[in-house]
Amino acid sequence: MKKNGIRMSTLLICSILGIALLVLAAAVLLFSRSYQQQLIQTARTNSLRTVSQVSATVDHYLAEVKTVMRTLGNEMTDSEEEREEFFEVFLRTRPEVVAVSTYGPDGRLSHCYSELGPPTGMEADGVNLSLDLKRLHSEPLGYVSAPHVVTFFEKDYPWVITVVSRMKEGRGDQWVALDISCSDIASYISESGIGHRGYCYLTDINGDIVYHPQQQLIYSDLKEEDTALIASLEDGSYVEGSVIYAVKTLSNGQWRLVGVSHLQEFLAESLRQLGRILLILAGLVLLATLIVSALLSASISRPLRELEASMEQFEEDADRFHYDPPRQGIREIRRLSASFRELVVKLQQLMKTVREEEINLRKTELRALQAQINPHFLYNTLDSISWMCEQGKNAEAVEMVNALARLFRISISRGHELIPIRSELMHAESYLEIQAYRYKNQFTWSIDADERCLDYLCHKITLQPIIENAIYHGINGLVDDGEILVSVKEDGEDILFTVRDNGSGMTEEQIAAIMQKEQSDHAGIGIKNVNDRLTIYFGPAYGIRIESEPDQGTSVFIRMPKVKEEADYEKR
């Protein structure tokens, strides 16, 4: 199901999410047009607000300058020494003031106070060309000039605006002019950008540019402004193509502040905001989808997943598996679960029957293998007794018969397949005694067993075939004395039997041949028989392993589990 199909919960989530996304897309399409209009209106409002704030700042600055002008007009009545002392302090505290000048009725320069030194034109004609006598006559209370360059200082040509005001009564038609550096007003305007690309600039009431932050580009004809359009617009905000213009007339009535911004920039920012909103909406849709799918999963897909998981558990451990079908939920799923439970019960019953038949078959095979060992061993032993009788060694023959009786008594073991290791060692010892009579002075033997291992059970007649093979195929025919060593010790949760001899040894091919010989073969039948019995009874992890080299002897390792009761393995 996982590899070849789609989960139901995934299908539900995808379906609900697809529907939600379609609805959301339709809503966005319907909303986009009105939202775009709202964005344009918001951009116009923001532009006009920015321009109004800048114009208020400039108006405030100019109002402050006029207040200073009134103070200066009062100071002009004092004595010459007091005026010079006052203006020295004044110019030091107001670095934005370039010069303070007074003019007579004919426009001639009377006095000039400046940190830049005395004006060069004062000794010549005493006329300041930047003073507009026509405006003085038309605006008798004074005016604010456009930005211009002061030319009557010898080395400095500052860019200023001039605020002209009539001196207080009693002084005649004399005027006081305050030349202020344009840098302050320029900074107010230049630093008030509208967005990343927008800017502000000053024009007069005729539309001519008074100040522009990109003045050099204007003079170089690299940039131009539509001054005619600006002159025709009333105060407010306007959209012309992709540009937003915001216009505000200053309180002096002579200057207008113009803000220029780009509609695309506002739209891009708003679209980013819209994207964030859509992302939030998409998250909410996803959350709602997950909630709805979770509810559906609780009633449909989750029971199916649980049933699938139960099937996988049944495949992994069919014997101990138990399944309780749900009693609530969708009717079809409950019927499917009940059918699966019936299937599990029937399969477990069938497996139990098959297992019982396998146990009976295994017991039959074990008895058949045991029956093969007994005649083979009996033939060899009786052959040894017959040989001793022929040699007239009757007493030794009697000892052999008694040893054979003990050996068979242990072999029978009252019908048990497993006997204590202590008994199996006695069985092996009886067999070695019997063979020692036949091969007298030809080999020695010893048994070394760990006392902790003697009460565990092992399969009967395990060591005798191994010892028999060591005598017949290893030691028999040696020139020197043979030696057989039998040991029993613990190895973790297992018991390890070892039978070593110093006989002729075997090659790897001979070892493989012995372990592969069929039961019909006469040579080596004992070793394969023992290995088959151990594997059938205890499992594939147990059995015989042989290590041998030609002329170096052979070591046979027999591994069995630690068994305390025969019933532990009769249940298998």
XYZ file of C-alpha atoms in Angstrom:
572
model
C 0.000 0.000 0.000
C 2.808 2.420 0.856
C 4.819 1.597 -2.265
C 2.048 1.215 -4.841
C -0.590 3.733 -3.763
C -1.411 6.959 -1.973
C -2.491 7.099 1.638
C -6.096 8.086 2.195
C -5.062 10.810 4.639
C -2.743 12.259 1.974
C -5.550 12.202 -0.573
C -7.901 13.954 1.848
C -5.339 16.632 2.683
C -4.527 17.254 -0.987
C -8.221 17.487 -1.930
C -9.106 19.909 0.848
C -5.979 21.960 0.246
C -6.677 22.130 -3.497
C -10.228 23.375 -2.932
C -9.019 25.921 -0.395
C -6.339 27.197 -2.783
C -8.892 27.571 -5.610
C -11.197 29.580 -3.367
C -8.272 31.683 -2.175
C -7.126 32.349 -5.777
C -10.611 33.480 -6.794
C -10.801 35.776 -3.776
C -7.414 37.273 -4.621
C -8.470 37.964 -8.212
C -11.658 39.713 -7.066
C -9.829 41.622 -4.382
C -6.797 42.687 -6.425
C -8.497 45.435 -8.430
C -10.041 47.232 -5.481
C -6.890 46.672 -3.496
C -4.809 48.306 -6.241
C -7.010 51.393 -6.178
C -6.668 51.506 -2.429
C -2.902 51.234 -2.763
C -2.817 54.205 -5.161
C -4.930 56.301 -2.827
C -2.718 55.351 0.111
C 0.395 56.293 -1.885
C -1.100 59.710 -2.719
C -2.000 60.298 0.905
C 1.471 59.309 2.120
C 3.158 61.555 -0.445
C 1.009 64.556 0.481
C 1.576 63.931 4.177
C 5.345 63.880 3.679
C 5.292 67.085 1.617
C 3.085 68.787 4.229
C 5.505 67.839 6.976
C 8.482 69.220 5.030
C 6.636 72.434 4.149
C 5.698 72.895 7.793
C 9.352 72.511 8.731
C 10.440 75.085 6.142
C 7.659 77.468 7.202
C 8.721 77.145 10.791
C 12.314 77.858 9.839
C 11.347 80.948 7.836
C 9.114 82.173 10.687
C 12.058 81.844 13.034
C 14.187 83.841 10.583
C 11.585 86.623 10.500
C 11.641 86.752 14.289
C 15.394 87.167 14.131
C 14.919 89.907 11.541
C 12.732 91.891 13.901
C 15.407 91.595 16.576
C 18.065 92.791 14.143
C 15.928 95.729 13.124
C 15.790 96.850 16.743
C 19.533 96.536 17.138
C 20.183 98.892 14.239
C 19.180 101.870 16.437
C 22.056 101.375 18.866
C 25.437 102.958 18.532
C 27.940 101.725 16.015
C 30.152 100.168 18.687
C 27.255 98.341 20.307
C 26.050 97.077 16.915
C 29.448 95.679 16.029
C 29.717 93.948 19.403
C 26.223 92.532 19.043
C 26.727 91.238 15.489
C 30.056 89.656 16.401
C 28.319 87.565 19.023
C 25.306 86.997 16.783
C 27.299 85.667 13.828
C 29.316 83.388 16.100
C 26.190 81.803 17.577
C 24.325 81.517 14.241
C 26.781 79.897 11.807
C 24.083 79.529 9.131
C 23.964 83.355 8.780
C 26.444 84.460 6.108
C 25.946 88.217 6.400
C 23.700 90.913 7.876
C 23.426 94.044 5.679
C 21.579 97.371 5.774
C 20.539 99.414 2.739
C 19.428 102.950 2.195
C 16.323 104.019 0.259
C 18.295 104.000 -2.993
C 19.427 100.424 -2.465
C 22.986 101.283 -1.556
C 24.757 99.118 0.972
C 25.199 100.967 4.261
C 26.663 98.395 6.581
C 27.633 94.714 6.234
C 28.507 92.392 9.079
C 29.967 88.989 8.160
C 32.523 86.433 9.305
C 33.819 86.463 5.719
C 35.190 89.991 6.052
C 34.190 93.320 4.463
C 32.533 93.240 1.032
C 34.734 94.296 -1.872
C 32.041 96.338 -3.585
C 31.405 98.603 -0.628
C 34.223 101.013 -1.488
C 33.284 101.046 -5.142
C 29.647 101.622 -5.870
C 28.152 100.258 -2.642
C 25.435 98.479 -4.625
C 24.385 94.875 -3.967
C 23.178 93.397 -7.217
C 21.127 90.717 -5.460
C 18.836 93.299 -3.862
C 15.667 93.720 -5.952
C 14.437 97.354 -5.636
C 11.330 96.563 -7.650
C 10.283 93.950 -5.140
C 11.020 96.401 -2.306
C 8.555 98.847 -3.809
C 5.931 96.166 -4.516
C 6.440 94.403 -1.178
C 7.190 97.240 1.271
C 7.192 94.951 4.303
C 9.931 92.756 2.886
C 10.323 89.468 1.019
C 12.344 86.242 0.816
C 14.531 85.911 -2.259
C 15.243 82.904 -4.320
C 18.558 81.091 -3.716
C 21.438 82.990 -5.273
C 25.186 83.478 -5.000
C 26.594 86.422 -3.028
C 29.275 88.040 -5.179
C 30.616 90.946 -3.119
C 33.063 88.939 -0.984
C 36.588 88.639 -2.293
C 37.249 84.888 -1.992
C 33.931 83.320 -0.981
C 30.809 82.982 -3.061
C 28.240 81.469 -0.731
C 24.882 80.231 -1.961
C 22.218 81.908 0.115
C 18.643 83.077 0.349
C 18.096 86.645 1.456
C 15.367 87.713 3.871
C 14.682 91.450 3.449
C 12.695 93.479 5.988
C 11.969 97.183 6.606
C 13.732 98.613 9.630
C 11.591 99.827 12.514
C 9.849 103.172 12.330
C 11.988 106.233 12.665
C 14.722 104.908 10.395
C 13.110 105.978 7.109
C 13.114 103.717 4.065
C 16.038 101.693 5.245
C 16.182 97.956 4.907
C 17.920 95.131 6.696
C 18.864 91.977 4.752
C 19.814 88.637 6.280
C 21.804 86.320 3.988
C 21.240 82.741 5.163
C 23.087 79.710 3.789
C 20.852 77.435 1.761
C 22.352 74.367 3.382
C 19.777 74.196 6.203
C 16.750 74.468 3.951
C 18.424 72.121 1.463
C 18.986 69.550 4.189
C 15.338 69.733 5.247
C 14.250 69.094 1.675
C 16.954 66.591 0.651
C 16.509 64.376 3.680
C 12.746 64.106 3.217
C 12.642 61.380 0.604
C 9.358 59.732 -0.320
C 10.174 56.062 -0.479
C 13.545 54.899 -1.785
C 13.506 56.810 -5.084
C 11.239 59.788 -4.297
C 12.397 63.349 -3.523
C 11.147 66.922 -2.903
C 12.061 70.247 -4.518
C 11.069 73.939 -4.318
C 9.501 76.075 -7.046
C 8.120 79.585 -7.109
C 4.514 80.354 -7.927
C 5.420 80.457 -11.635
C 6.801 76.944 -11.565
C 10.463 77.900 -11.819
C 12.770 75.731 -9.735
C 14.079 77.429 -6.608
C 15.918 74.441 -5.162
C 16.326 70.889 -6.383
C 18.366 68.118 -4.658
C 19.652 67.119 -8.101
C 20.458 70.708 -9.145
C 23.609 69.769 -11.044
C 21.719 67.272 -13.212
C 19.090 69.931 -13.924
C 21.730 72.474 -14.976
C 23.487 69.831 -17.108
C 20.233 68.941 -18.898
C 20.630 65.376 -17.681
C 17.341 65.618 -15.828
C 14.264 67.745 -16.277
C 11.054 68.431 -14.417
C 7.656 69.214 -15.924
C 7.489 72.691 -14.349
C 4.593 73.759 -16.576
C 2.495 70.879 -15.235
C 3.451 71.722 -11.643
C 2.509 75.410 -12.143
C -0.941 74.335 -13.341
C -1.677 72.081 -10.371
C -3.431 73.174 -7.227
C -2.247 72.028 -3.825
C -2.881 68.310 -3.430
C -1.713 64.944 -4.814
C -1.974 63.725 -8.406
C -1.143 60.616 -10.404
C 0.421 61.221 -13.794
C 1.357 57.963 -15.479
C 3.598 56.081 -13.041
C 4.526 59.221 -11.053
C 2.775 60.711 -8.029
C 3.047 64.483 -7.543
C 2.234 66.122 -4.207
C 2.132 69.955 -4.180
C 1.972 72.266 -1.147
C 2.288 76.091 -1.110
C 4.355 77.521 1.729
C 2.847 80.127 4.041
C 4.892 82.927 2.493
C 2.828 82.429 -0.658
C 5.915 82.652 -2.872
C 7.285 79.081 -2.811
C 5.720 75.706 -3.468
C 7.094 72.388 -2.278
C 6.728 69.537 -4.752
C 7.077 65.874 -3.828
C 7.846 63.309 -6.539
C 7.414 59.571 -5.935
C 7.015 56.487 -8.090
C 3.822 54.524 -8.002
C 5.577 51.253 -8.770
C 7.653 51.569 -5.619
C 4.575 51.908 -3.453
C 2.897 49.056 -5.287
C 5.951 46.833 -4.858
C 6.015 47.431 -1.118
C 2.281 46.876 -0.886
C 2.578 43.717 -2.948
C 5.176 42.458 -0.515
C 2.725 43.199 2.272
C 0.021 41.423 0.297
C 2.379 38.488 -0.116
C 2.845 38.330 3.637
C -0.922 38.464 4.091
C -1.386 35.682 1.561
C 1.307 33.682 3.323
C -0.562 34.075 6.598
C -3.803 33.109 4.876
C -2.107 30.110 3.327
C -0.854 29.120 6.773
C -4.373 29.451 8.163
C -5.718 27.411 5.257
C -3.079 24.767 5.883
C -3.920 24.733 9.583
C -7.610 24.399 8.817
C -6.802 21.645 6.330
C -4.776 19.771 8.914
C -7.572 20.096 11.477
C -10.209 18.873 9.039
C -7.992 16.054 7.771
C -7.210 15.063 11.356
C -10.925 14.797 12.071
C -11.454 12.741 8.923
C -8.382 10.678 9.700
C -9.774 9.857 13.120
C -12.861 8.355 11.511
C -11.474 6.860 8.277
C -7.752 6.813 7.609
C -6.491 6.207 11.154
C -8.491 2.958 11.621
C -7.205 1.788 8.252
C -3.611 2.598 9.235
C -4.097 0.751 12.513
C -5.435 -2.243 10.601
C -2.447 -2.077 8.258
C -0.051 -1.917 11.218
C -1.807 -4.913 12.795
C -1.310 -6.877 9.581
C 2.407 -6.050 9.636
C 2.636 -7.176 13.271
C 0.891 -10.408 12.342
C 3.455 -11.001 9.595
C 6.319 -10.449 12.059
C 4.981 -12.508 14.982
C 2.013 -14.611 13.991
C 2.192 -16.908 17.046
C 1.756 -14.325 19.811
C -0.335 -11.859 17.813
C -3.707 -10.862 19.235
C -6.134 -8.507 17.554
C -9.195 -6.761 18.952
C -11.317 -5.144 16.226
C -12.719 -1.649 16.924
C -16.254 -1.565 18.250
C -16.989 1.949 17.008
C -16.444 3.775 13.753
C -17.483 3.330 10.152
C -19.445 0.132 9.545
C -17.386 -1.063 6.571
C -14.124 -0.669 8.488
C -15.545 -2.553 11.489
C -16.616 -5.426 9.190
C -13.172 -5.500 7.564
C -11.517 -5.601 11.002
C -13.780 -8.406 12.175
C -12.964 -10.435 9.053
C -9.255 -9.926 9.683
C -9.658 -11.153 13.267
C -11.390 -14.335 12.045
C -8.600 -14.841 9.519
C -5.963 -14.456 12.257
C -7.670 -17.027 14.491
C -7.957 -19.562 11.674
C -4.343 -19.083 10.574
C -3.047 -19.444 14.140
C -5.020 -22.668 14.560
C -3.627 -23.970 11.276
C -0.085 -23.009 12.304
C -0.525 -24.790 15.625
C -1.634 -27.950 13.834
C 1.290 -27.772 11.411
C 3.728 -27.161 14.268
C 2.468 -30.196 16.206
C 2.892 -32.315 13.097
C 6.413 -30.945 12.639
C 7.266 -31.806 16.259
C 6.040 -35.351 15.797
C 8.000 -35.636 12.560
C 11.118 -34.281 14.264
C 10.806 -36.807 17.066
C 10.423 -39.569 14.510
C 13.545 -38.373 12.670
C 15.502 -38.233 15.929
C 14.521 -41.776 16.836
C 15.468 -42.957 13.347
C 18.878 -41.320 13.640
C 19.372 -42.800 17.097
C 18.509 -46.230 15.762
C 21.265 -45.817 13.134
C 23.884 -45.118 15.777
C 23.169 -48.056 18.051
C 23.779 -50.891 15.516
C 26.910 -49.189 14.208
C 28.358 -48.800 17.703
C 27.245 -52.294 18.778
C 28.946 -53.872 15.777
C 32.288 -52.202 16.579
C 32.132 -53.076 20.281
C 31.142 -56.729 19.756
C 33.927 -56.984 17.216
C 36.385 -55.857 19.915
C 34.986 -58.384 22.450
C 35.154 -61.152 19.853
C 38.778 -60.321 19.164
C 39.641 -60.464 22.892
C 37.907 -63.844 23.291
C 39.878 -65.178 20.354
C 43.050 -64.018 22.070
C 42.040 -65.787 25.294
C 41.661 -62.573 27.219
C 38.474 -63.648 28.942
C 38.854 -61.423 32.038
C 39.360 -58.388 29.868
C 36.432 -59.469 27.704
C 34.272 -59.639 30.861
C 35.332 -56.066 31.750
C 34.413 -54.987 28.253
C 31.002 -56.667 28.516
C 30.370 -54.913 31.866
C 31.433 -51.575 30.359
C 29.147 -52.285 27.394
C 26.272 -52.981 29.786
C 26.842 -49.660 31.576
C 27.071 -47.909 28.240
C 23.756 -49.355 27.002
C 22.060 -48.645 30.320
C 22.980 -44.977 29.926
C 22.032 -45.064 26.226
C 18.534 -46.264 27.029
C 18.051 -43.584 29.749
C 14.469 -44.708 30.340
C 13.404 -43.312 26.968
C 14.743 -39.759 27.507
C 16.414 -37.970 24.622
C 18.295 -35.558 26.929
C 20.462 -36.797 29.785
C 22.746 -34.994 32.287
C 26.197 -34.156 31.007
C 27.534 -36.174 33.941
C 25.897 -39.321 32.468
C 27.098 -38.513 28.954
C 30.678 -38.296 30.242
C 30.257 -41.669 32.020
C 28.987 -43.059 28.704
C 32.076 -41.695 26.899
C 34.348 -43.008 29.642
C 32.844 -46.538 29.333
C 33.392 -46.411 25.600
C 37.017 -45.324 26.032
C 37.584 -48.147 28.512
C 36.186 -50.613 25.992
C 38.367 -49.287 23.183
C 41.416 -49.113 25.465
C 41.215 -52.886 25.869
C 41.213 -53.387 22.123
C 43.943 -50.803 21.389
C 45.967 -51.478 24.512
C 49.092 -49.335 24.857
C 48.191 -47.535 21.622
C 46.555 -44.377 23.026
C 45.858 -42.564 26.282
C 42.815 -40.511 27.169
C 41.604 -37.953 29.703
C 38.352 -36.111 30.504
C 38.369 -32.545 31.882
C 34.897 -31.235 32.807
C 33.842 -28.062 34.594
C 31.800 -29.031 37.662
C 29.293 -26.262 36.894
C 28.379 -27.973 33.638
C 27.666 -31.504 34.934
C 24.017 -30.948 35.901
C 22.977 -29.440 32.575
C 21.346 -31.716 29.995
C 22.752 -32.737 26.647
C 21.686 -35.016 23.829
C 22.638 -38.593 24.630
C 25.292 -40.447 22.624
C 26.957 -37.244 21.434
C 30.588 -37.793 22.410
C 30.869 -41.521 21.578
C 30.630 -41.161 17.759
C 33.204 -38.342 17.832
C 35.613 -40.421 19.986
C 35.022 -43.422 17.762
C 35.948 -41.402 14.674
C 39.104 -40.099 16.408
C 40.219 -43.656 17.219
C 39.431 -45.314 13.882
C 40.482 -42.510 11.498
C 42.964 -40.492 13.535
C 44.979 -42.573 16.013
C 44.708 -46.041 14.455
C 47.907 -46.722 12.579
C 50.067 -44.112 14.310
C 53.645 -45.096 15.097
C 53.691 -42.992 18.247
C 51.216 -43.186 21.095
C 47.924 -41.510 20.460
C 46.182 -39.141 22.822
C 42.509 -38.203 23.152
C 41.462 -35.233 25.285
C 37.811 -34.573 26.140
C 36.806 -31.266 27.782
C 33.532 -29.621 28.799
C 33.212 -25.922 29.726
C 30.792 -23.013 29.733
C 30.771 -20.530 26.839
C 28.329 -17.744 27.703
C 24.827 -19.199 27.524
C 26.120 -22.366 25.810
C 28.027 -25.531 26.710
C 31.092 -26.324 24.586
C 32.343 -29.938 24.237
C 35.793 -30.428 22.722
C 37.376 -33.699 21.526
C 41.041 -33.418 20.471
C 43.385 -36.054 19.129
C 46.942 -36.012 17.858
C 46.163 -38.296 14.925
C 46.779 -37.976 11.226
C 44.415 -35.042 10.742
C 42.369 -34.045 7.710
C 42.320 -31.534 4.881
C 39.573 -28.978 4.375
C 38.154 -31.103 1.578
C 38.012 -34.174 3.821
C 36.255 -32.194 6.564
C 33.681 -30.925 4.064
C 33.178 -34.461 2.749
C 32.545 -35.840 6.270
C 29.983 -33.115 7.031
C 28.216 -33.696 3.696
C 28.115 -37.511 3.628
C 24.660 -39.002 3.328
C 23.348 -41.470 5.890
C 23.808 -44.361 3.517
C 27.590 -43.898 3.591
C 29.449 -46.129 6.061
C 32.529 -43.963 6.708
C 31.982 -40.928 8.845
C 28.277 -41.537 9.415
C 28.610 -40.877 13.137
C 29.732 -37.243 12.904
C 27.045 -36.204 10.420
C 24.477 -38.089 12.443
C 25.371 -36.191 15.630
C 25.379 -32.856 13.811
C 21.953 -33.567 12.272
C 20.486 -34.539 15.647
C 21.798 -31.382 17.344
C 20.545 -29.122 14.536
C 17.095 -30.702 14.481
C 16.724 -30.624 18.242
C 18.324 -27.295 19.204
C 18.307 -25.241 15.991
C 20.783 -24.190 13.265
C 22.972 -22.199 15.696
C 24.146 -25.412 17.362
C 26.032 -28.449 16.105
C 29.570 -29.530 15.231
C 32.595 -27.582 13.972
C 35.836 -29.340 12.967
C 39.358 -27.876 12.876
C 42.135 -30.068 11.515
C 45.415 -30.079 9.602
C 47.201 -33.062 8.083
C 49.690 -34.653 10.526
C 48.667 -32.106 13.199
C 45.636 -33.800 14.734
C 41.963 -32.878 14.823
C 39.747 -30.839 17.163
C 35.970 -31.303 17.141
C 33.852 -28.626 18.856
C 30.281 -29.466 19.856
C 28.057 -26.569 20.907
C 24.786 -27.006 22.842
C 22.626 -24.588 24.807
C 22.366 -24.704 28.582
C 19.326 -26.887 29.241
C 18.040 -27.710 32.722
C 14.816 -29.553 31.840
C 13.985 -31.672 28.841
C 10.521 -30.148 28.729
C 12.089 -26.843 27.656
C 12.802 -28.320 24.235
C 9.966 -30.790 24.060
C 7.688 -27.748 23.634
C 9.429 -26.618 20.478
